Amino acid sequence: MGPNYGDVGAGVAPQNGQILAPYPLLPALHEQRWQLPTPLPLDGSLEALNGPGKAALPAPLLALLWRRGFCTAETIDALLDPPSAPAAKGHFPDLAKAVKRLQGACAAGESLAICGDYDADGMTSTALLVGVLQRLGAQPVAAIPSRMEEGYGLNAAMVDRLAAEGIRLLITVDNGVSAQEALERAEELGVEVILTDHHTLPTQMPPHLALLHPERTPVDSPYRGLAGVGLAYVLAAALCQSLKSQDGLEVARNLFCIGTIADMAPLVGVNRRWLIDGLPHLVKSPLAGLQALQQLAGLDDSPLDAQAVGFQIAPRINAVGRLGDPQLVVELLTTQDNNRAQELARECEGLNRQRRELCSAIEAEALALLDADGPQRPPFLLLAQSHWHHGVIGIVAARLVDRFGLPAALLAGEGNGRLRASVRSPKGFAVDQALKQCAPLLERFGGHPAAGGFTIKAEKVAELHEQLNGLAQSWLETTGRGNPVEPEALLRFEQIDRDFYHQLQRLEPFGIGHPQPLFWSAGCRVVSQKLLRGGHLQLELEQQANQLRAMGWRWQGEANLPACVDVAYRLKLDSWQGQPRLQLELVGVRPNTGADGTRDVVLRRRERTYWCRIEGDGWVVRNAAGGEIRSDNAAMEQHPYIRSLLQEAAMALGLVA
């Protein structure tokens, strides 16, 4: 958790440390950098995971889970069926105090303010508490600062305005711990404040009545991964339980699911348990606004999973915070008038369409600026235009990372000779650390390893770019250029059927900390290939007489692929003419070199190069001096280095998971 700055949290889902769009860009062959997973143990421990009484899963899924650290049957069982959440009052020291104060507010019909933020987490947190407190008898009002005029978080002017309106209780959601000036002003005016926040705690806490924060829970607490909406849910659930309100609890659970996925909170601990319990109920939510959003997204007849929420619902909510008034979302998610909900949902849809158009225009302009500088890309992509919109430059920065595999910052004018930036990066390049090293040049900055933001004076931009280039170059010298493709387990086409897909669904929900699995298949014959409108690549692939359709969204390569390829992909259930079918959504494609037995696969290990080839029922590994090791040489396999080398060779040839 770090400071909330700019538009960190773009409403697009990260996978394996990268931030991806709903349809991730498929880079050209020469821009992909494949890294195969760690070889599996040979001691039988993997097979033991499916022993008597254990949750039976196919071998490729066990291999994937083992590589993610689920190395025992107990940890796998806990993933599939997480334990119930412990009593929150034992984990949040101030929860009882906060609930008691709110019980009084509900009984008295007191006016109070919910002070939120303009991102999806902040808007859903605000709507959650407003909706629950309305049902319990209080008179809540939503107070969210303007992205363009006020910036992030509670400020003193808001406190003055609310106090003048008679408000004597504020609840912050997804912000507050860093609002020192505002909270000191609240204390002066006799306004009590309940803080719920998950951003970094300051050394000196501002005055407050009660604080709900993950860092105030025990070190091993399952509540540690909560986003702002999760903390709002803890507070609302405790209040609803104390007042025996099942209606309020259902509303809170629905909005917890939406906000947790939209904010890309880690799907571990209570987040995972509550999502597993809550997602199946979203399709019949009592919230008129959520029903209207589902209808506009074409999801009204389908159960909502984490992918549908993340790619269909969340962007429509996020677009409002980026381009419009966040109060629109709060009203949408709290209104009980179906007609009003439909009207507000259409406004969200219009803003989301505008967001897409802005992103496309800025992306085209950014690519033109890069092309004008020639084919050699700098290690760190930094582009500035004063007219770009602050609300969407983070999305476009993520698209540049997706396309080039390099860290990227887009800067837009802020006035007074200053620029405001959104930064995104590939896996391995830590944005927060890079900005910290450049702190003397920056007015403000913040973020986390994958994303961040800063404000800078225009005359310092060139010097900043030079420093960031140096940091990125050092990183590239250890990783190499290119978009990383990191499959987690090998799949053969003959293993891919509806039963396997059902077993894969048992691992859901997917998200931060537990991304959607990336599989790979070796030696696939390209039966047909077609470039569709919009630049998407459609393939028919065959492996040992088994054929599957594959889609490469936003394909950046040439029209003709080699006759035989390896593919990395996520498995999807698609619908064709009303009939469901399994489809591969491509993340990586590379020429196959070896599975047909006629060419060598190159394997680089510890600054040494080896050549691997399939021969008969086994395989051969040759070193630079011409020496060969065969897979059936039992004596050679006793040496640990040789044994692991043969394992890696088998994996590179697509023979083992």
XYZ file of C-alpha atoms in Angstrom:
657
model
C 0.000 0.000 0.000
C 1.324 3.405 -0.947
C 0.078 6.925 -1.268
C -2.836 7.371 -3.619
C -1.573 9.687 -6.343
C -2.999 10.739 -9.672
C -4.810 7.905 -11.397
C -2.952 4.922 -10.000
C -5.424 2.079 -10.395
C -6.555 2.444 -13.961
C -9.493 0.084 -13.838
C -7.623 -2.421 -15.967
C -6.532 -5.733 -14.601
C -2.931 -6.606 -13.961
C -1.691 -10.084 -14.556
C 1.653 -11.388 -13.289
C 2.646 -7.877 -12.341
C 1.659 -6.314 -15.654
C -1.331 -4.100 -16.247
C -3.376 -5.412 -19.158
C -6.377 -4.206 -21.120
C -9.408 -6.513 -21.500
C -7.901 -7.577 -24.842
C -4.135 -7.522 -24.289
C -1.987 -6.475 -27.204
C -0.160 -9.360 -28.900
C 3.373 -8.145 -29.735
C 5.207 -9.075 -32.921
C 7.343 -12.231 -32.769
C 10.644 -10.351 -32.522
C 9.361 -8.244 -29.603
C 8.508 -11.239 -27.381
C 10.860 -12.511 -24.685
C 9.786 -15.967 -23.553
C 10.693 -17.267 -20.099
C 9.567 -20.793 -19.318
C 8.644 -21.729 -15.737
C 10.727 -23.460 -13.088
C 11.019 -27.249 -13.610
C 8.852 -29.333 -11.319
C 10.291 -31.493 -8.504
C 11.069 -35.114 -9.312
C 10.453 -36.444 -5.801
C 6.770 -37.310 -6.289
C 5.542 -34.436 -4.120
C 3.359 -33.091 -6.939
C 1.583 -36.412 -7.436
C 0.971 -36.659 -3.678
C -1.202 -33.551 -3.806
C -3.951 -35.633 -5.395
C -3.835 -38.427 -2.822
C -6.871 -39.892 -1.003
C -9.131 -37.254 0.495
C -7.454 -34.414 -1.373
C -9.089 -32.099 -3.895
C -8.417 -33.808 -7.239
C -7.124 -31.459 -9.954
C -5.567 -32.151 -13.375
C -1.761 -32.341 -13.427
C -1.277 -29.035 -15.340
C -3.285 -27.170 -12.684
C -1.305 -28.804 -9.884
C 1.904 -27.772 -11.670
C 0.633 -24.203 -11.935
C -0.366 -24.059 -8.263
C 2.940 -25.561 -7.139
C 4.788 -22.817 -9.019
C 2.599 -20.240 -7.267
C 3.606 -21.581 -3.880
C 0.685 -23.921 -3.173
C 2.908 -26.875 -2.382
C 0.679 -28.818 0.019
C -2.813 -30.237 -0.135
C -3.776 -27.996 2.765
C -2.813 -24.768 0.959
C -4.663 -25.884 -2.173
C -7.770 -26.742 -0.146
C -7.590 -23.295 1.478
C -7.423 -21.676 -1.983
C -10.433 -23.614 -3.267
C -12.443 -23.123 -0.081
C -10.963 -20.311 2.055
C -11.768 -20.296 5.778
C -14.510 -18.022 7.047
C -13.505 -14.530 8.108
C -12.718 -14.262 11.826
C -14.674 -11.774 13.948
C -13.610 -8.332 12.753
C -13.781 -6.777 16.223
C -10.773 -8.862 17.246
C -8.711 -7.433 14.378
C -9.745 -3.759 14.330
C -9.219 -2.135 17.757
C -11.408 0.924 16.973
C -14.294 -0.936 15.304
C -16.524 -1.069 18.404
C -16.052 2.662 18.999
C -16.957 3.494 15.393
C -20.045 1.244 15.440
C -21.302 2.764 18.696
C -21.036 6.282 17.258
C -22.918 5.238 14.104
C -25.628 3.469 16.074
C -26.346 6.811 17.719
C -26.343 8.608 14.353
C -28.853 6.114 12.908
C -31.130 6.293 15.931
C -31.156 10.109 15.824
C -31.515 10.431 12.048
C -28.291 12.466 12.114
C -26.814 14.123 9.027
C -23.270 12.952 8.378
C -20.821 13.010 5.456
C -19.059 10.165 3.639
C -15.828 11.643 2.260
C -14.612 9.474 -0.626
C -12.358 9.539 -3.665
C -12.951 9.749 -7.414
C -11.559 6.319 -8.355
C -13.628 3.123 -8.443
C -12.611 2.109 -4.928
C -13.490 5.515 -3.490
C -16.794 5.815 -5.356
C -18.011 2.308 -4.482
C -16.896 2.774 -0.842
C -18.873 6.011 -0.669
C -21.949 4.422 -2.242
C -21.680 1.438 0.113
C -21.828 3.539 3.286
C -24.377 6.002 1.901
C -26.692 3.161 0.852
C -26.373 1.260 4.122
C -26.717 4.292 6.394
C -29.803 5.486 4.472
C -31.450 2.137 5.152
C -30.541 2.332 8.842
C -32.072 5.751 9.473
C -29.145 8.198 9.208
C -29.004 11.072 6.705
C -25.681 10.556 4.840
C -24.341 12.885 2.141
C -21.527 12.039 -0.256
C -18.549 14.403 -0.382
C -16.003 13.595 -3.094
C -13.378 16.136 -4.241
C -13.050 17.119 -7.898
C -10.217 15.328 -9.713
C -9.412 18.409 -11.798
C -9.976 21.208 -9.273
C -9.250 19.796 -5.805
C -7.204 16.647 -6.313
C -7.065 13.616 -4.062
C -8.460 13.353 -0.552
C -10.217 15.331 2.130
C -9.229 19.017 2.309
C -9.830 21.839 4.759
C -12.234 23.681 2.444
C -14.479 20.590 2.323
C -14.461 20.414 6.126
C -15.431 24.082 6.393
C -18.261 23.641 3.896
C -19.663 20.510 5.563
C -19.441 22.000 9.047
C -21.328 25.080 7.809
C -24.083 22.704 6.631
C -24.437 21.298 10.154
C -22.402 18.120 9.712
C -20.786 16.931 12.952
C -19.554 13.502 11.829
C -17.345 12.593 8.848
C -16.396 9.117 7.650
C -13.506 8.955 5.197
C -13.311 6.042 2.749
C -10.204 5.172 0.730
C -8.465 8.301 2.077
C -7.937 10.335 5.213
C -4.780 9.226 6.989
C -2.670 11.834 5.183
C -5.221 14.688 5.516
C -3.430 16.357 8.432
C -4.607 19.925 7.743
C -8.219 18.902 7.080
C -8.497 16.794 10.207
C -6.939 19.454 12.407
C -9.554 21.833 11.011
C -12.293 19.305 11.813
C -11.076 19.097 15.407
C -11.168 22.895 15.675
C -14.785 22.925 14.459
C -15.922 20.098 16.729
C -16.460 17.663 13.849
C -15.756 13.998 14.717
C -14.016 11.826 12.108
C -13.987 8.064 11.547
C -11.102 7.157 9.228
C -11.228 4.092 6.956
C -8.175 3.994 4.705
C -5.598 1.554 3.332
C -2.861 3.932 2.223
C 0.464 4.353 4.019
C 0.119 5.467 7.622
C 2.048 8.652 8.429
C 4.517 8.846 11.289
C 2.222 11.281 13.097
C -1.479 10.480 12.840
C -3.954 13.366 12.459
C -6.729 13.704 15.078
C -9.619 11.247 14.720
C -12.351 9.452 16.657
C -11.654 5.971 15.243
C -9.399 4.364 12.620
C -9.946 1.229 10.530
C -6.728 0.381 8.668
C -5.181 -2.950 7.564
C -1.858 -2.074 9.204
C -3.623 -1.830 12.558
C -4.612 -5.504 12.332
C -2.364 -8.372 13.536
C 0.559 -9.196 11.234
C -1.001 -12.466 10.025
C -4.534 -11.084 9.770
C -6.631 -12.144 6.737
C -7.905 -8.532 6.705
C -4.482 -7.200 5.628
C -5.346 -7.143 1.905
C -8.514 -5.050 2.152
C -8.967 -2.094 -0.188
C -10.924 0.977 0.863
C -14.221 -0.666 -0.058
C -13.301 -3.676 2.093
C -12.800 -1.466 5.125
C -16.103 0.293 4.438
C -17.696 -3.163 4.263
C -16.191 -4.186 7.624
C -17.694 -1.077 9.211
C -21.065 -1.422 7.478
C -21.328 -5.161 8.181
C -20.590 -4.694 11.877
C -23.216 -1.939 12.061
C -25.827 -3.976 10.135
C -25.237 -7.001 12.361
C -25.608 -4.882 15.502
C -28.911 -3.462 14.188
C -30.027 -6.772 12.611
C -30.367 -5.333 9.086
C -30.147 -8.088 6.446
C -31.117 -5.638 3.673
C -28.199 -3.326 4.447
C -25.812 -6.276 4.667
C -26.794 -7.483 1.175
C -26.227 -4.028 -0.334
C -22.835 -3.788 1.368
C -21.789 -7.234 0.100
C -22.723 -6.391 -3.498
C -20.702 -3.174 -3.513
C -17.768 -4.840 -1.753
C -17.485 -7.257 -4.692
C -17.626 -4.499 -7.325
C -15.165 -2.198 -5.570
C -12.655 -4.892 -4.608
C -12.335 -6.117 -8.187
C -12.411 -2.617 -9.686
C -9.605 -1.473 -7.360
C -7.563 -4.602 -8.193
C -7.166 -5.527 -4.533
C -5.250 -8.766 -3.851
C -7.607 -11.757 -3.939
C -6.310 -13.342 -0.748
C -7.567 -13.630 2.831
C -11.088 -12.355 3.469
C -11.188 -10.723 0.023
C -11.172 -14.162 -1.559
C -13.697 -15.672 0.874
C -16.140 -12.792 0.525
C -15.867 -12.716 -3.287
C -16.524 -16.451 -3.549
C -19.606 -15.960 -1.374
C -20.755 -12.695 -2.953
C -20.177 -12.916 -6.710
C -22.936 -15.496 -7.410
C -25.519 -13.082 -5.919
C -24.617 -10.061 -8.074
C -26.786 -11.158 -10.991
C -29.866 -10.721 -8.759
C -28.615 -7.665 -6.870
C -31.285 -5.454 -5.249
C -29.327 -2.411 -6.472
C -31.196 -0.859 -9.398
C -28.028 0.838 -10.636
C -26.019 -2.384 -10.760
C -28.831 -4.078 -12.668
C -28.851 -1.191 -15.161
C -25.069 -1.442 -15.671
C -25.339 -5.185 -16.262
C -28.019 -4.649 -18.900
C -25.959 -2.026 -20.736
C -22.939 -4.346 -20.682
C -25.026 -7.251 -22.033
C -24.568 -9.225 -18.804
C -28.128 -9.190 -17.455
C -28.751 -12.904 -18.075
C -25.320 -14.195 -17.068
C -23.727 -14.832 -13.661
C -21.035 -12.261 -12.949
C -17.498 -13.505 -12.394
C -14.428 -11.427 -11.551
C -13.518 -11.027 -15.244
C -16.970 -9.674 -16.144
C -16.866 -7.198 -13.257
C -13.299 -6.138 -14.037
C -13.737 -5.692 -17.783
C -17.410 -4.758 -18.177
C -18.699 -3.094 -14.991
C -15.566 -1.460 -13.544
C -14.574 0.546 -16.675
C -18.029 2.127 -16.824
C -17.675 3.217 -13.194
C -14.063 4.322 -13.604
C -14.874 6.442 -16.665
C -17.060 8.683 -14.507
C -14.281 9.355 -12.022
C -11.913 10.154 -14.879
C -14.113 12.418 -16.967
C -17.251 13.301 -15.017
C -18.734 13.904 -11.579
C -18.225 10.984 -9.132
C -21.553 11.855 -7.512
C -23.146 10.279 -10.600
C -21.802 6.845 -9.585
C -22.816 7.300 -5.947
C -26.375 8.166 -6.967
C -26.440 5.318 -9.513
C -25.428 2.768 -6.877
C -27.776 4.092 -4.186
C -30.965 5.034 -6.055
C -33.970 2.748 -5.647
C -35.731 4.226 -8.702
C -35.333 1.909 -11.718
C -35.988 4.649 -14.262
C -33.450 6.958 -12.647
C -30.960 4.090 -12.541
C -31.356 3.513 -16.287
C -30.837 7.218 -16.965
C -27.687 7.383 -14.832
C -26.309 4.173 -16.323
C -26.668 5.655 -19.807
C -24.652 8.670 -18.643
C -21.932 6.277 -17.442
C -22.045 4.563 -20.820
C -21.619 7.873 -22.625
C -18.626 8.822 -20.474
C -17.100 5.381 -21.028
C -17.461 5.849 -24.785
C -15.826 9.256 -24.480
C -13.028 7.692 -22.415
C -12.373 5.105 -25.133
C -12.260 7.792 -27.826
C -9.879 9.955 -25.791
C -7.610 6.980 -25.116
C -7.504 6.057 -28.803
C -6.680 9.631 -29.833
C -3.944 10.073 -27.224
C -2.472 6.647 -27.989
C -2.292 7.492 -31.709
C -0.622 10.807 -30.917
C 1.848 9.164 -28.535
C 2.806 6.538 -31.127
C 3.308 9.264 -33.727
C 5.646 11.116 -31.358
C 7.643 7.933 -30.772
C 7.841 7.184 -34.505
C 9.082 10.712 -35.175
C 12.093 9.986 -32.946
C 13.140 7.024 -35.072
C 13.085 3.244 -34.651
C 15.406 3.134 -31.623
C 13.271 3.412 -28.487
C 14.714 5.019 -25.350
C 14.820 2.718 -22.304
C 12.135 4.840 -20.610
C 9.268 6.225 -22.702
C 8.399 9.753 -21.572
C 5.981 11.854 -23.616
C 4.368 15.189 -22.796
C 1.536 17.205 -24.337
C -0.192 19.976 -22.432
C -3.628 19.218 -23.921
C -3.782 15.554 -22.917
C -6.488 14.689 -20.369
C -5.248 13.821 -16.869
C -8.017 11.299 -16.395
C -6.910 8.862 -19.104
C -3.150 9.244 -19.551
C -2.558 6.350 -17.135
C -4.514 4.009 -19.402
C -2.498 5.074 -22.438
C 0.782 4.709 -20.522
C -0.253 1.118 -19.728
C -0.917 0.505 -23.438
C 2.590 1.699 -24.317
C 4.032 -0.692 -21.736
C 1.912 -3.434 -23.268
C 3.203 -2.614 -26.756
C 6.921 -2.036 -26.122
C 7.705 -3.793 -22.849
C 9.298 -0.581 -21.510
C 8.335 1.699 -18.595
C 6.315 4.695 -19.752
C 5.201 8.075 -18.408
C 2.661 10.384 -20.035
C 2.580 14.019 -18.905
C -0.290 16.496 -19.258
C -0.391 20.205 -18.497
C -1.433 21.288 -15.020
C -0.952 25.054 -15.362
C 1.581 27.406 -13.761
C 4.378 25.835 -15.788
C 3.825 22.382 -14.284
C 3.002 18.970 -15.732
C 1.256 16.043 -14.089
C 2.273 12.501 -15.055
C 0.994 8.942 -14.873
C 3.617 6.192 -14.938
C 3.273 2.485 -15.710
C 5.918 -0.226 -15.955
C 6.518 -3.835 -16.929
C 7.127 -6.474 -14.305
C 10.451 -5.953 -12.570
C 10.863 -2.197 -12.967
C 9.763 -0.564 -9.695
C 8.070 2.761 -10.396
C 7.959 3.851 -6.755
C 11.699 3.287 -6.283
C 12.570 5.042 -9.546
C 10.545 8.117 -8.575
C 12.119 8.125 -5.130
C 15.578 8.296 -6.736
C 14.410 11.249 -8.844
C 12.680 13.011 -5.923
C 14.830 16.209 -6.018
C 13.412 16.995 -9.476
C 9.766 16.397 -8.544
C 7.167 18.575 -6.866
C 5.102 15.600 -5.699
C 5.160 11.890 -6.387
C 3.750 8.589 -5.199
C 2.681 5.130 -6.265
C 3.698 1.488 -6.044
C 5.991 -0.834 -8.082
C 3.718 -1.128 -11.134
C 2.250 2.379 -11.322
C 2.678 5.882 -9.987
C 2.385 9.575 -10.675
C 4.211 12.831 -10.160
C 4.071 16.586 -10.707
C 7.087 18.421 -12.174
C 8.055 21.849 -13.467
C 8.295 21.902 -17.257
C 11.948 23.012 -17.305
C 13.007 19.911 -15.358
C 11.408 17.329 -17.647
C 14.495 16.784 -19.847
C 16.733 16.180 -16.823
C 14.165 13.807 -15.340
C 13.969 11.837 -18.588
C 17.745 11.469 -18.604
C 17.731 10.060 -15.075
C 14.834 7.700 -15.765
C 16.564 6.482 -18.938
C 19.619 5.618 -16.877
C 17.571 3.656 -14.352
C 15.645 1.840 -17.081
C 18.836 1.030 -19.005
C 20.368 -0.595 -15.915
C 17.221 -2.661 -15.545
C 17.235 -3.680 -19.229
C 20.842 -4.848 -18.982
C 19.720 -7.530 -16.551
C 16.387 -8.451 -18.174
C 16.796 -7.701 -21.889
C 14.364 -5.871 -24.150
C 11.056 -7.259 -25.295
C 7.650 -8.054 -23.890
C 7.946 -10.850 -21.329
C 5.907 -13.972 -22.031
C 5.933 -16.156 -18.924
C 3.708 -19.229 -19.220
C 3.097 -21.192 -16.038
C 2.221 -24.703 -17.227
C 2.301 -26.784 -20.399
C -0.998 -27.979 -21.885
C -1.530 -30.422 -24.723
C -4.549 -29.788 -26.926
C -5.881 -33.259 -26.111
C -6.155 -32.156 -22.450
C -8.304 -29.117 -23.261
C -11.989 -29.946 -22.942
C -15.050 -28.800 -20.983
C -14.092 -30.936 -17.992
C -10.656 -29.300 -17.813
C -12.280 -25.869 -18.091
C -14.630 -26.758 -15.241
C -11.634 -27.747 -13.115
C -9.941 -24.453 -14.041
C -13.031 -22.562 -12.852
C -12.560 -24.085 -9.391
C -9.478 -21.849 -9.041
C -11.522 -18.642 -9.507
C -11.821 -15.784 -8.744
C -8.683 -14.566 -10.506
C -7.054 -11.205 -9.925
C -4.126 -9.599 -8.129
C -2.129 -12.196 -6.198
C -3.854 -14.995 -8.111
C -3.974 -14.084 -11.830
C -5.751 -15.938 -14.567
C -3.432 -18.832 -15.548
C -1.191 -18.508 -18.587
C -0.671 -21.849 -20.345
C 1.490 -22.790 -23.305
C 1.432 -25.474 -25.978
C 4.372 -26.506 -28.159
C 4.555 -27.626 -31.775
C 1.182 -26.339 -32.997
C 0.564 -26.458 -36.746
C -1.018 -23.308 -38.173
C -3.958 -24.664 -40.189
C -5.258 -21.210 -41.123
C -4.685 -17.591 -40.190
C -6.777 -14.527 -40.858
C -6.288 -10.861 -39.988
C -9.649 -9.464 -38.894
C -10.920 -5.910 -38.931
C -9.406 -3.996 -36.031
C -6.060 -5.758 -36.398
C -7.008 -8.981 -34.585
C -5.403 -12.289 -35.609
C -7.581 -15.387 -35.869
C -5.872 -18.784 -36.051
C -6.905 -22.384 -36.389
C -4.238 -24.498 -34.695
C -3.677 -28.250 -34.696
C -1.675 -30.449 -32.379
C -1.729 -34.222 -32.873
C -5.069 -34.151 -34.729
C -6.707 -31.882 -32.133
C -7.803 -28.475 -33.457
C -8.572 -25.300 -31.513
C -9.349 -21.717 -32.436
C -7.029 -18.976 -31.151
C -7.423 -15.193 -31.094
C -4.559 -12.709 -31.005
C -6.114 -9.398 -30.055
C -4.466 -6.237 -31.405
C -1.812 -8.240 -33.273
C 1.319 -6.190 -33.991
C 3.190 -8.599 -36.259
C 3.247 -9.606 -39.890
C 0.299 -11.229 -41.617
C 2.000 -14.634 -42.062
C 3.143 -16.802 -39.152
C 5.523 -19.767 -39.462
C 3.932 -23.112 -40.243
C 4.654 -24.443 -36.735
C 4.500 -22.344 -33.560
C 4.492 -22.450 -29.768
C 1.660 -20.444 -28.219
C 1.089 -18.925 -24.777
C -2.548 -18.237 -23.952
C -5.372 -17.938 -21.491
C -8.252 -20.357 -21.884
C -11.689 -18.832 -22.528
C -15.175 -20.171 -23.079
C -16.503 -18.357 -26.142
C -19.927 -18.474 -27.779
C -20.316 -19.120 -31.483
C -23.813 -19.085 -33.035
C -25.262 -19.681 -29.581
C -22.995 -22.632 -28.847
C -20.195 -22.450 -26.230
C -16.704 -23.412 -27.373
C -13.235 -23.245 -25.881
C -10.865 -20.694 -27.358
C -7.240 -19.730 -26.801
C -6.675 -16.003 -26.146
C -3.075 -15.521 -27.206
C -0.516 -13.667 -25.119
C 2.565 -14.944 -26.950
C 3.513 -16.741 -30.172
C 6.971 -17.921 -31.219
C 8.336 -20.083 -34.028
C 8.572 -23.682 -32.919
C 12.117 -24.992 -33.095
C 12.458 -28.598 -32.158
C 9.182 -30.340 -31.503
C 9.174 -31.706 -35.061
C 12.573 -33.300 -34.437
C 14.316 -31.509 -37.294
C 15.569 -28.367 -35.548
C 17.298 -27.550 -32.281
C 15.879 -25.565 -29.396
C 18.433 -23.185 -27.945
C 18.663 -23.241 -24.146
C 20.713 -20.603 -22.303
C 21.705 -21.379 -18.730
C 24.216 -19.669 -16.479
C 25.955 -17.944 -19.397
C 26.238 -21.273 -21.225
C 24.381 -22.271 -24.384
C 22.946 -25.712 -25.109
C 21.082 -27.148 -28.108
C 18.205 -29.570 -27.474
C 16.595 -31.983 -29.906
C 13.949 -34.717 -29.760
C 15.272 -38.125 -30.856
C 12.985 -41.141 -30.821
C 11.277 -41.453 -27.446
C 13.798 -39.189 -25.715
C 15.828 -36.061 -26.222
C 19.444 -35.012 -26.573
C 21.248 -31.967 -25.150
C 24.478 -30.793 -26.839
C 26.952 -28.220 -25.480
C 29.184 -25.778 -27.366
C 32.069 -28.280 -27.427
C 29.906 -30.886 -29.159
C 29.389 -33.104 -26.117
C 25.969 -34.733 -25.837
C 23.775 -35.893 -22.960
C 20.839 -38.190 -23.609
C 17.684 -38.331 -21.519
C 17.920 -42.125 -21.150
C 21.414 -41.990 -19.627
C 20.555 -42.980 -16.047
C 24.131 -42.568 -14.800
C 24.360 -38.991 -16.028
C 20.986 -38.148 -14.441
C 22.462 -38.745 -10.981
C 24.396 -35.486 -11.216
C 22.149 -32.629 -9.916
C 23.230 -30.117 -12.596
C 22.732 -32.629 -15.422
C 19.380 -33.732 -14.029
C 18.070 -30.155 -13.847
C 19.519 -29.398 -17.300
C 17.637 -32.358 -18.780
C 14.477 -31.156 -17.052
C 14.825 -27.686 -18.541
C 15.535 -29.172 -21.964
C 12.412 -31.340 -21.766
C 10.375 -28.292 -20.832
C 11.850 -26.184 -23.632
C 10.956 -28.941 -26.088
C 7.380 -29.001 -24.798
C 7.584 -32.513 -23.390
C 6.744 -31.834 -19.723
C 4.624 -29.368 -17.811
